[in-house]
Amino acid sequence: MELPPYEINGKYKIENQFLFPTALFQIELDDVDNNILTENAYKLYAEDRGIKVSNSGGWHSNFCNFHDKNFKYFEPLTSKFQYILPELPLYPNISKINQMNIWFNLNRRNNIHKRHHHINSDFSGVYYVKVPKEVETEEKEQFIGIDNKMTSIPKKDDCGKIKFFDPRQAISYGNYFYMSRYHRTFDISRMPIEGTMFIFPSGLEHEVLPNSTDEDRISISFNLIVE
Amino acid sequence: MNLHPQIIEGDKYNISHQFLFHTPIFEIQLDDVDNNKLTDIIYQLKEDDKEGMSVSNMGGWHSKFRNENDGAESFDELFENLRYILPLLPFNPNIKELVSIDSWAMINKKGDFNLVHNHLYASDTLRVDLSAVYYVKVPEGDSGNIAFRDPRSVINGNTFVHSRYNNGLEWEHRYPKEGLMYIFPAFLDHMVRPNKTEEDRIAISFNLTVR
């Protein structure tokens, strides 16, 4: 994947060339019935005690694959994969899903997913079925940014962003100037949006921050081994 | 620095292709440096110190490290260029001051190359923020490209994505050209491939500490 360089004006021609990006794909699905998926999540919740993996609190259903009887609960979503996966900018393109593991996550107040990866797969993804609205609270002082500066910011309680961690050695090697003044962060977060899917390389470490609302946050996660 | 996403228009859905955690290298073409003069200076340096030093260089001559207070006045012109370029680079806040420069000259003859290395631990007294290389003399033909290694250790375990998204490439190659400079983060591993020509390839490298 080659990115076009960015030119910096000056006495000389200076090109900023972007090497080794890590892909994150964001897809908005406008034709998935999230009410049915929500019902399915609660149906499965009633019969499946779930498992404990990266989830701290929260319900993580057992993993389902194509042959599992519960796979039907995910079909309103998985039926759309055929329109997405072959479009991803890979060479050659994805032509087949060989294995799929898929599961529901139900996060209630303060539930999180600890930092983890899915390295035994090729691509991983998450789809947001039910996303509680942000709740405005009063302004709070927080330590933010790479310099950990105490800053007063208008605070909104959200249901838990997904945070991706920088996979490069720069951090463990230490290159503080570069990290703090070029990227200005060690991680990149995305706010969940109902009907939106993220797909990313399975090796990319991520975590889910606490649900700070009183409503349930429901998502579907999946691991794919593809051809 | 954030990159804008590319929108892939699919038959049914649009896909926002976002680029996370890229690693920048800055390529600058300097058109007003007297490379003949620098070539003469570097051969004289070699004459005065035939042994040089052995670091990443396999075969080639690597001068001793030189900073501004240590006989490196001869590279002043390049130091001035660096002082002009660095504040233009997209750092936030911008670079205000070049605190320290360590520099050295390299002559690679036929067959000489440089092993994989980075410059983070080049000095035990100063941290190195950025590194740079400037090409003084580049013979025609393949005199040895510089190759930067993918800094994501995770690629080793995510072979599908690596092969289909990165074309299976662990290295990004750049080809030297007289008057060309690369500036890159000090942590980024790189190597120089063998000079396959009969002529000398001459470069000057820098370790920069900035504010």
Short mmCIF file of C-alpha atoms in Angstrom, two decimals:
data_model
loop_
_atom_site.label_atom_id
_atom_site.label_comp_id
_atom_site.label_asym_id
_atom_site.label_seq_id
_atom_site.Cartn_x
_atom_site.Cartn_y
_atom_site.Cartn_z
CA MET A 1 0.00 0.00 0.00
CA GLU A 2 1.77 3.16 -1.13
CA LEU A 3 0.55 6.55 0.01
CA PRO A 4 1.09 9.72 -2.01
CA PRO A 5 3.64 12.00 -0.33
CA TYR A 6 2.79 15.37 1.13
CA GLU A 7 4.82 18.33 -0.06
CA ILE A 8 6.14 20.95 2.36
CA ASN A 9 6.74 24.45 0.97
CA GLY A 10 10.14 26.00 1.35
CA LYS A 11 13.33 26.90 -0.46
CA TYR A 12 13.81 23.21 -1.29
CA LYS A 13 11.39 20.52 -2.32
CA ILE A 14 10.59 18.63 0.90
CA GLU A 15 8.44 15.54 0.71
CA ASN A 16 6.87 13.90 3.72
CA GLN A 17 6.61 10.24 2.70
CA PHE A 18 4.35 7.98 4.71
CA LEU A 19 5.77 4.53 5.34
CA PHE A 20 4.22 1.44 6.87
CA PRO A 21 0.67 2.58 7.73
CA THR A 22 -1.62 0.21 9.61
CA ALA A 23 -5.04 -0.10 8.00
CA LEU A 24 -8.32 0.57 9.75
CA PHE A 25 -11.47 0.23 7.67
CA GLN A 26 -14.66 1.97 8.75
CA ILE A 27 -17.91 0.97 7.06
CA GLU A 28 -21.35 2.40 7.67
CA LEU A 29 -24.03 -0.23 7.06
CA ASP A 30 -27.39 1.42 6.51
CA ASP A 31 -29.41 -1.72 5.78
CA VAL A 32 -28.86 -3.88 8.86
CA ASP A 33 -31.81 -4.26 11.22
CA ASN A 34 -30.25 -3.41 14.56
CA ASN A 35 -33.51 -4.05 16.40
CA ILE A 36 -33.44 -7.68 15.31
CA LEU A 37 -29.77 -7.97 16.23
CA THR A 38 -30.53 -6.44 19.64
CA GLU A 39 -33.31 -8.99 20.17
CA ASN A 40 -30.96 -11.75 19.10
CA ALA A 41 -28.32 -10.57 21.54
CA TYR A 42 -30.77 -10.69 24.45
CA LYS A 43 -32.14 -14.09 23.32
CA LEU A 44 -28.65 -15.52 23.31
CA TYR A 45 -27.86 -13.79 26.60
CA ALA A 46 -30.78 -15.67 28.15
CA GLU A 47 -29.40 -19.06 27.15
CA ASP A 48 -25.61 -18.60 27.01
CA ARG A 49 -23.68 -17.86 30.21
CA GLY A 50 -20.90 -16.50 28.06
CA ILE A 51 -17.16 -16.67 28.55
CA LYS A 52 -14.48 -14.58 30.16
CA VAL A 53 -11.82 -13.43 27.74
CA SER A 54 -10.79 -9.76 27.43
CA ASN A 55 -14.06 -8.66 29.04
CA SER A 56 -13.90 -7.32 32.54
CA GLY A 57 -17.50 -7.36 33.61
CA GLY A 58 -19.88 -7.46 30.70
CA TRP A 59 -21.21 -10.45 28.85
CA HIS A 60 -19.15 -12.01 26.04
CA SER A 61 -21.12 -14.77 24.31
CA ASN A 62 -19.45 -18.03 23.40
CA PHE A 63 -17.68 -17.99 20.04
CA CYS A 64 -19.88 -19.06 17.12
CA ASN A 65 -18.77 -20.38 13.79
CA PHE A 66 -20.61 -21.22 10.55
CA HIS A 67 -21.72 -24.63 11.82
CA ASP A 68 -22.94 -23.54 15.23
CA LYS A 69 -26.69 -23.55 15.84
CA ASN A 70 -26.48 -20.01 17.21
CA PHE A 71 -24.89 -18.68 14.06
CA LYS A 72 -28.36 -17.65 12.86
CA TYR A 73 -28.37 -14.85 15.44
CA PHE A 74 -25.57 -13.14 13.57
CA GLU A 75 -26.84 -13.64 10.03
CA PRO A 76 -28.44 -10.20 9.60
CA LEU A 77 -24.85 -8.95 9.80
CA THR A 78 -22.78 -11.77 8.31
CA SER A 79 -24.95 -11.78 5.16
CA LYS A 80 -23.40 -8.37 4.38
CA PHE A 81 -19.78 -9.52 4.56
CA GLN A 82 -19.84 -10.54 0.89
CA TYR A 83 -20.32 -6.88 -0.07
CA ILE A 84 -17.46 -5.62 2.09
CA LEU A 85 -14.55 -8.04 2.25
CA PRO A 86 -13.83 -8.26 -1.51
CA GLU A 87 -13.74 -4.45 -1.68
CA LEU A 88 -10.89 -4.08 0.82
CA PRO A 89 -7.71 -2.81 -0.88
CA LEU A 90 -5.73 -6.04 -0.72
CA TYR A 91 -3.87 -7.74 -3.49
CA PRO A 92 -5.18 -10.22 -4.42
CA ASN A 93 -8.59 -9.33 -3.01
CA ILE A 94 -10.33 -11.50 -0.43
CA SER A 95 -12.27 -14.20 -2.26
CA LYS A 96 -13.42 -16.51 0.52
CA ILE A 97 -13.92 -16.73 4.27
CA ASN A 98 -12.38 -19.97 5.47
CA GLN A 99 -13.14 -19.58 9.16
CA MET A 100 -15.21 -17.16 11.15
CA ASN A 101 -15.53 -16.76 14.88
CA ILE A 102 -18.21 -14.32 15.90
CA TRP A 103 -19.68 -13.24 19.23
CA PHE A 104 -21.84 -10.66 21.01
CA ASN A 105 -20.55 -8.25 23.65
CA LEU A 106 -22.89 -6.61 26.11
CA ASN A 107 -21.25 -3.95 28.22
CA ARG A 108 -23.09 -2.36 31.10
CA ARG A 109 -21.90 0.54 33.25
CA ASN A 110 -18.15 0.34 33.96
CA ASN A 111 -17.66 -2.83 31.90
CA ILE A 112 -14.54 -2.83 29.73
CA HIS A 113 -12.45 -4.99 27.44
CA LYS A 114 -8.82 -5.20 28.47
CA ARG A 115 -6.03 -4.66 25.95
CA HIS A 116 -5.76 -7.66 23.63
CA HIS A 117 -5.25 -8.84 20.04
CA HIS A 118 -6.54 -11.68 17.90
CA ILE A 119 -3.27 -12.75 16.33
CA ASN A 120 -4.50 -16.24 15.39
CA SER A 121 -6.69 -14.69 12.67
CA ASP A 122 -6.15 -12.47 9.63
CA PHE A 123 -8.68 -9.70 10.10
CA SER A 124 -10.80 -8.80 13.09
CA GLY A 125 -13.76 -6.53 13.26
CA VAL A 126 -16.47 -5.04 15.38
CA TYR A 127 -19.97 -3.88 14.52
CA TYR A 128 -22.02 -1.64 16.79
CA VAL A 129 -25.60 -2.84 17.32
CA LYS A 130 -26.69 -0.60 20.15
CA VAL A 131 -24.82 2.52 21.24
CA PRO A 132 -26.18 4.55 24.16
CA LYS A 133 -26.09 8.30 23.64
CA GLU A 134 -23.40 10.38 25.28
CA VAL A 135 -24.51 12.05 28.47
CA GLU A 136 -23.36 15.61 29.17
CA THR A 137 -21.88 16.15 32.59
CA GLU A 138 -20.23 19.17 34.14
CA GLU A 139 -16.78 20.35 33.10
CA LYS A 140 -14.02 18.28 34.64
CA GLU A 141 -10.30 18.62 35.01
CA GLN A 142 -8.44 15.75 33.44
CA PHE A 143 -4.90 14.74 32.68
CA ILE A 144 -4.82 14.59 28.91
CA GLY A 145 -2.36 14.31 26.06
CA ILE A 146 1.11 12.91 25.89
CA ASP A 147 2.37 15.55 28.33
CA ASN A 148 -0.29 14.56 30.85
CA LYS A 149 -1.33 18.19 31.26
CA MET A 150 -4.13 19.00 33.65
CA THR A 151 -6.78 20.50 31.39
CA SER A 152 -10.34 21.54 31.95
CA ILE A 153 -12.57 19.98 29.33
CA PRO A 154 -16.32 19.72 28.87
CA LYS A 155 -16.96 16.16 29.89
CA LYS A 156 -19.35 13.81 28.21
CA ASP A 157 -19.93 10.34 29.54
CA ASP A 158 -19.87 7.88 26.68
CA CYS A 159 -20.44 4.16 26.42
CA GLY A 160 -16.80 3.27 25.72
CA LYS A 161 -14.50 4.09 22.84
CA ILE A 162 -12.36 1.49 21.15
CA LYS A 163 -8.67 2.35 21.46
CA PHE A 164 -5.98 1.02 19.10
CA PHE A 165 -2.37 0.89 20.29
CA ASP A 166 0.62 1.91 18.19
CA PRO A 167 2.24 -1.32 16.99
CA ARG A 168 5.70 0.16 16.40
CA GLN A 169 8.89 -0.32 18.36
CA ALA A 170 9.25 3.46 18.71
CA ILE A 171 7.62 3.28 22.08
CA SER A 172 9.56 0.42 23.57
CA TYR A 173 12.80 1.74 22.07
CA GLY A 174 12.00 5.26 23.21
CA ASN A 175 11.96 8.09 20.66
CA TYR A 176 10.05 10.53 22.79
CA PHE A 177 10.65 13.64 20.73
CA TYR A 178 9.30 11.99 17.59
CA MET A 179 6.29 10.39 19.27
CA SER A 180 5.30 13.48 21.25
CA ARG A 181 5.78 16.11 18.54
CA TYR A 182 4.80 14.19 15.40
CA HIS A 183 2.05 11.80 16.46
CA ARG A 184 1.31 13.42 19.82
CA THR A 185 -0.26 10.20 21.02
CA PHE A 186 0.55 6.56 21.64
CA ASP A 187 -2.89 5.34 20.61
CA ILE A 188 -5.87 6.22 18.43
CA SER A 189 -9.47 5.95 19.62
CA ARG A 190 -12.74 5.71 17.75
CA MET A 191 -16.18 6.41 19.16
CA PRO A 192 -18.69 3.62 18.50
CA ILE A 193 -21.52 4.53 16.12
CA GLU A 194 -24.64 2.42 15.68
CA GLY A 195 -24.54 0.65 12.32
CA THR A 196 -20.80 1.17 11.89
CA MET A 197 -18.20 -1.54 11.48
CA PHE A 198 -14.44 -1.39 11.97
CA ILE A 199 -12.16 -3.97 10.35
CA PHE A 200 -8.46 -4.11 11.25
CA PRO A 201 -5.48 -6.47 11.15
CA SER A 202 -5.89 -9.06 13.89
CA GLY A 203 -2.50 -8.31 15.37
CA LEU A 204 -3.41 -4.72 16.18
CA GLU A 205 -3.82 -4.40 19.93
CA HIS A 206 -6.94 -2.67 21.20
CA GLU A 207 -9.09 -2.17 24.25
CA VAL A 208 -12.59 -0.92 25.01
CA LEU A 209 -12.98 1.86 27.57
CA PRO A 210 -15.68 1.80 30.27
CA ASN A 211 -19.33 2.24 29.49
CA SER A 212 -20.10 5.34 31.55
CA THR A 213 -23.80 5.37 30.76
CA ASP A 214 -26.68 3.49 32.37
CA GLU A 215 -27.70 1.76 29.15
CA ASP A 216 -26.45 -1.42 27.52
CA ARG A 217 -23.82 -1.15 24.80
CA ILE A 218 -24.09 -4.07 22.37
CA SER A 219 -21.57 -4.97 19.74
CA ILE A 220 -20.70 -7.96 17.57
CA SER A 221 -17.04 -8.87 17.16
CA PHE A 222 -15.55 -11.32 14.70
CA ASN A 223 -12.30 -12.95 13.68
CA LEU A 224 -11.80 -14.01 10.09
CA ILE A 225 -9.39 -16.37 8.41
CA VAL A 226 -9.71 -15.59 4.72
CA GLU A 227 -8.37 -16.51 1.34
CA MET B 1 0.15 14.26 11.96
CA ASN B 2 -3.05 12.54 10.84
CA LEU B 3 -3.64 11.32 7.33
CA HIS B 4 -6.97 11.78 5.60
CA PRO B 5 -8.84 8.57 4.88
CA GLN B 6 -9.38 7.32 1.35
CA ILE B 7 -12.96 6.49 0.45
CA ILE B 8 -13.39 3.22 -1.41
CA GLU B 9 -16.71 3.21 -3.25
CA GLY B 10 -18.09 -0.30 -3.10
CA ASP B 11 -21.19 -1.60 -4.90
CA LYS B 12 -23.21 -1.43 -1.73
CA TYR B 13 -21.22 0.39 0.94
CA ASN B 14 -18.49 2.98 1.05
CA ILE B 15 -15.40 1.98 2.98
CA SER B 16 -13.35 4.62 4.75
CA HIS B 17 -9.77 3.41 4.49
CA GLN B 18 -7.88 4.99 7.40
CA PHE B 19 -4.12 5.02 7.88
CA LEU B 20 -2.92 4.59 11.43
CA PHE B 21 0.57 4.80 12.90
CA HIS B 22 2.48 5.52 9.70
CA THR B 23 6.19 6.32 9.96
CA PRO B 24 7.38 9.42 8.09
CA ILE B 25 10.60 9.94 6.22
CA PHE B 26 11.38 13.39 4.80
CA GLU B 27 13.03 13.58 1.39
CA ILE B 28 14.71 16.88 0.52
CA GLN B 29 16.49 17.75 -2.71
CA LEU B 30 19.24 20.29 -1.95
CA ASP B 31 20.28 22.04 -5.12
CA ASP B 32 22.82 24.55 -3.84
CA VAL B 33 25.45 22.49 -2.04
CA ASP B 34 28.97 22.28 -3.48
CA ASN B 35 29.37 18.50 -3.61
CA ASN B 36 32.77 18.66 -5.28
CA LYS B 37 34.12 20.65 -2.36
CA LEU B 38 32.57 18.21 0.12
CA THR B 39 34.08 15.28 -1.81
CA ASP B 40 37.55 16.83 -1.53
CA ILE B 41 37.07 17.51 2.18
CA ILE B 42 36.00 13.92 2.85
CA TYR B 43 38.92 12.38 0.95
CA GLN B 44 41.23 14.65 2.96
CA LEU B 45 39.57 13.45 6.17
CA LYS B 46 40.19 9.88 5.12
CA GLU B 47 43.79 10.71 4.29
CA ASP B 48 44.24 12.10 7.81
CA ASP B 49 42.47 9.20 9.53
CA LYS B 50 42.71 6.10 7.35
CA GLU B 51 41.41 3.81 10.04
CA GLY B 52 38.17 5.69 10.67
CA MET B 53 35.88 3.64 12.84
CA SER B 54 33.87 0.47 12.62
CA VAL B 55 30.18 0.74 13.45
CA SER B 56 27.50 -0.47 11.04
CA ASN B 57 29.92 -0.27 8.12
CA MET B 58 31.02 -3.52 6.56
CA GLY B 59 34.08 -2.65 4.55
CA GLY B 60 33.49 1.02 3.90
CA TRP B 61 35.31 3.90 5.55
CA HIS B 62 33.34 5.58 8.36
CA SER B 63 34.90 8.78 9.70
CA LYS B 64 34.98 9.50 13.40
CA PHE B 65 31.91 11.25 14.79
CA ARG B 66 32.21 14.98 14.45
CA ASN B 67 30.17 17.66 16.12
CA GLU B 68 30.23 21.39 15.68
CA ASN B 69 32.91 21.91 18.33
CA ASP B 70 35.04 19.11 17.09
CA GLY B 71 36.42 19.96 13.68
CA ALA B 72 33.25 19.56 11.67
CA GLU B 73 33.26 23.17 10.36
CA SER B 74 33.72 21.69 6.92
CA PHE B 75 30.11 20.46 6.99
CA ASP B 76 28.85 23.89 8.04
CA GLU B 77 26.92 24.40 4.85
CA LEU B 78 24.86 21.28 5.53
CA PHE B 79 24.34 22.23 9.17
CA GLU B 80 22.95 25.55 7.96
CA ASN B 81 20.61 23.72 5.59
CA LEU B 82 19.43 21.52 8.44
CA ARG B 83 18.76 24.61 10.57
CA TYR B 84 16.62 25.95 7.75
CA ILE B 85 14.74 22.69 7.04
CA LEU B 86 13.99 21.35 10.52
CA PRO B 87 11.53 24.08 11.58
CA LEU B 88 9.53 23.44 8.40
CA LEU B 89 8.87 19.80 9.22
CA PRO B 90 5.38 18.96 10.52
CA PHE B 91 6.16 18.68 14.22
CA ASN B 92 3.92 20.24 16.79
CA PRO B 93 5.24 22.42 18.31
CA ASN B 94 7.69 23.00 15.45
CA ILE B 95 11.39 22.42 15.97
CA LYS B 96 12.88 25.64 17.36
CA GLU B 97 16.48 24.76 17.90
CA LEU B 98 19.08 22.29 16.75
CA VAL B 99 20.76 21.51 20.04
CA SER B 100 23.37 19.07 18.86
CA ILE B 101 24.63 17.48 15.67
CA ASP B 102 26.81 14.45 15.42
CA SER B 103 27.94 13.88 11.87
CA TRP B 104 30.17 11.49 10.01
CA ALA B 105 31.22 10.76 6.47
CA MET B 106 31.01 7.38 4.77
CA ILE B 107 32.85 6.13 1.72
CA ASN B 108 31.54 2.83 0.36
CA LYS B 109 33.68 1.20 -2.28
CA LYS B 110 32.60 -1.75 -4.38
CA GLY B 111 31.07 -4.46 -2.17
CA ASP B 112 30.84 -2.26 0.95
CA PHE B 113 27.54 -2.04 2.80
CA ASN B 114 26.04 -1.08 6.17
CA LEU B 115 24.36 -3.55 8.51
CA VAL B 116 20.85 -2.99 9.88
CA HIS B 117 20.95 -0.45 12.66
CA ASN B 118 19.16 2.52 14.17
CA HIS B 119 20.55 5.62 15.84
CA LEU B 120 18.77 5.77 19.17
CA TYR B 121 21.72 4.64 21.18
CA ALA B 122 24.38 6.46 19.19
CA SER B 123 25.30 8.67 22.09
CA ASP B 124 25.39 7.98 25.80
CA THR B 125 25.26 11.64 26.70
CA LEU B 126 22.59 13.04 24.39
CA ARG B 127 19.35 11.57 23.19
CA VAL B 128 19.06 11.34 19.43
CA ASP B 129 15.71 12.52 18.07
CA LEU B 130 16.13 12.45 14.31
CA SER B 131 18.72 11.07 11.94
CA ALA B 132 19.62 12.17 8.45
CA VAL B 133 21.72 11.21 5.50
CA TYR B 134 22.97 13.38 2.62
CA TYR B 135 24.42 12.02 -0.62
CA VAL B 136 27.61 13.75 -1.73
CA LYS B 137 28.75 11.46 -4.53
CA VAL B 138 26.59 8.80 -6.15
CA PRO B 139 28.07 6.75 -9.00
CA GLU B 140 25.86 5.78 -11.90
CA GLY B 141 24.34 2.34 -11.50
CA ASP B 142 23.55 0.51 -8.28
CA SER B 143 25.77 2.04 -5.63
CA GLY B 144 23.59 0.76 -2.76
CA ASN B 145 20.12 1.87 -1.82
CA ILE B 146 19.06 2.68 1.72
CA ALA B 147 16.30 0.41 3.01
CA PHE B 148 14.05 1.21 5.96
CA ARG B 149 12.57 -1.70 7.92
CA ASP B 150 8.92 -1.90 8.88
CA PRO B 151 8.97 -0.96 12.58
CA ARG B 152 5.87 -2.98 13.45
CA SER B 153 6.98 -6.18 15.12
CA VAL B 154 3.44 -7.50 14.81
CA ILE B 155 3.77 -7.99 11.05
CA ASN B 156 5.68 -11.17 11.79
CA GLY B 157 2.52 -12.77 13.09
CA ASN B 158 -0.10 -11.27 10.78
CA THR B 159 1.14 -12.81 7.57
CA PHE B 160 -2.06 -12.52 5.54
CA VAL B 161 -2.40 -8.77 6.01
CA HIS B 162 1.31 -8.30 5.56
CA SER B 163 1.41 -10.16 2.26
CA ARG B 164 -1.77 -8.74 0.78
CA TYR B 165 -1.65 -5.19 2.11
CA ASN B 166 2.11 -4.57 2.31
CA ASN B 167 2.91 -6.71 -0.75
CA GLY B 168 4.86 -8.91 1.64
CA LEU B 169 7.55 -6.26 1.88
CA GLU B 170 9.37 -5.69 5.12
CA TRP B 171 11.63 -3.02 3.61
CA GLU B 172 11.04 0.32 1.87
CA HIS B 173 13.91 1.11 -0.48
CA ARG B 174 15.11 4.57 -1.45
CA TYR B 175 17.75 5.25 -4.04
CA PRO B 176 20.57 7.71 -3.44
CA LYS B 177 20.98 10.73 -5.67
CA GLU B 178 23.52 13.52 -5.38
CA GLY B 179 22.12 16.40 -3.36
CA LEU B 180 19.36 14.30 -1.83
CA MET B 181 18.78 14.21 1.92
CA TYR B 182 16.57 11.94 4.04
CA ILE B 183 15.53 12.84 7.57
CA PHE B 184 13.85 10.11 9.64
CA PRO B 185 13.03 9.20 13.26
CA ALA B 186 16.09 7.89 15.06
CA PHE B 187 14.38 4.62 16.04
CA LEU B 188 13.76 3.53 12.46
CA ASP B 189 15.95 0.55 11.53
CA HIS B 190 17.72 0.83 8.19
CA MET B 191 20.60 -0.61 6.19
CA VAL B 192 22.62 0.26 3.12
CA ARG B 193 22.94 -2.36 0.42
CA PRO B 194 26.27 -3.12 -1.30
CA ASN B 195 27.83 -0.70 -3.74
CA LYS B 196 27.93 -2.69 -6.96
CA THR B 197 29.72 -0.05 -9.02
CA GLU B 198 33.45 0.46 -9.45
CA GLU B 199 33.30 4.00 -8.05
CA ASP B 200 33.09 5.40 -4.51
CA ARG B 201 29.73 6.26 -3.01
CA ILE B 202 30.04 9.11 -0.50
CA ALA B 203 27.43 10.11 2.07
CA ILE B 204 27.32 12.21 5.23
CA SER B 205 25.07 11.09 8.07
CA PHE B 206 23.75 13.06 11.02
CA ASN B 207 22.28 12.44 14.44
CA LEU B 208 20.22 15.37 15.59
CA THR B 209 19.04 16.47 18.99
CA VAL B 210 16.44 19.17 18.76
CA ARG B 211 14.24 21.34 20.88
#
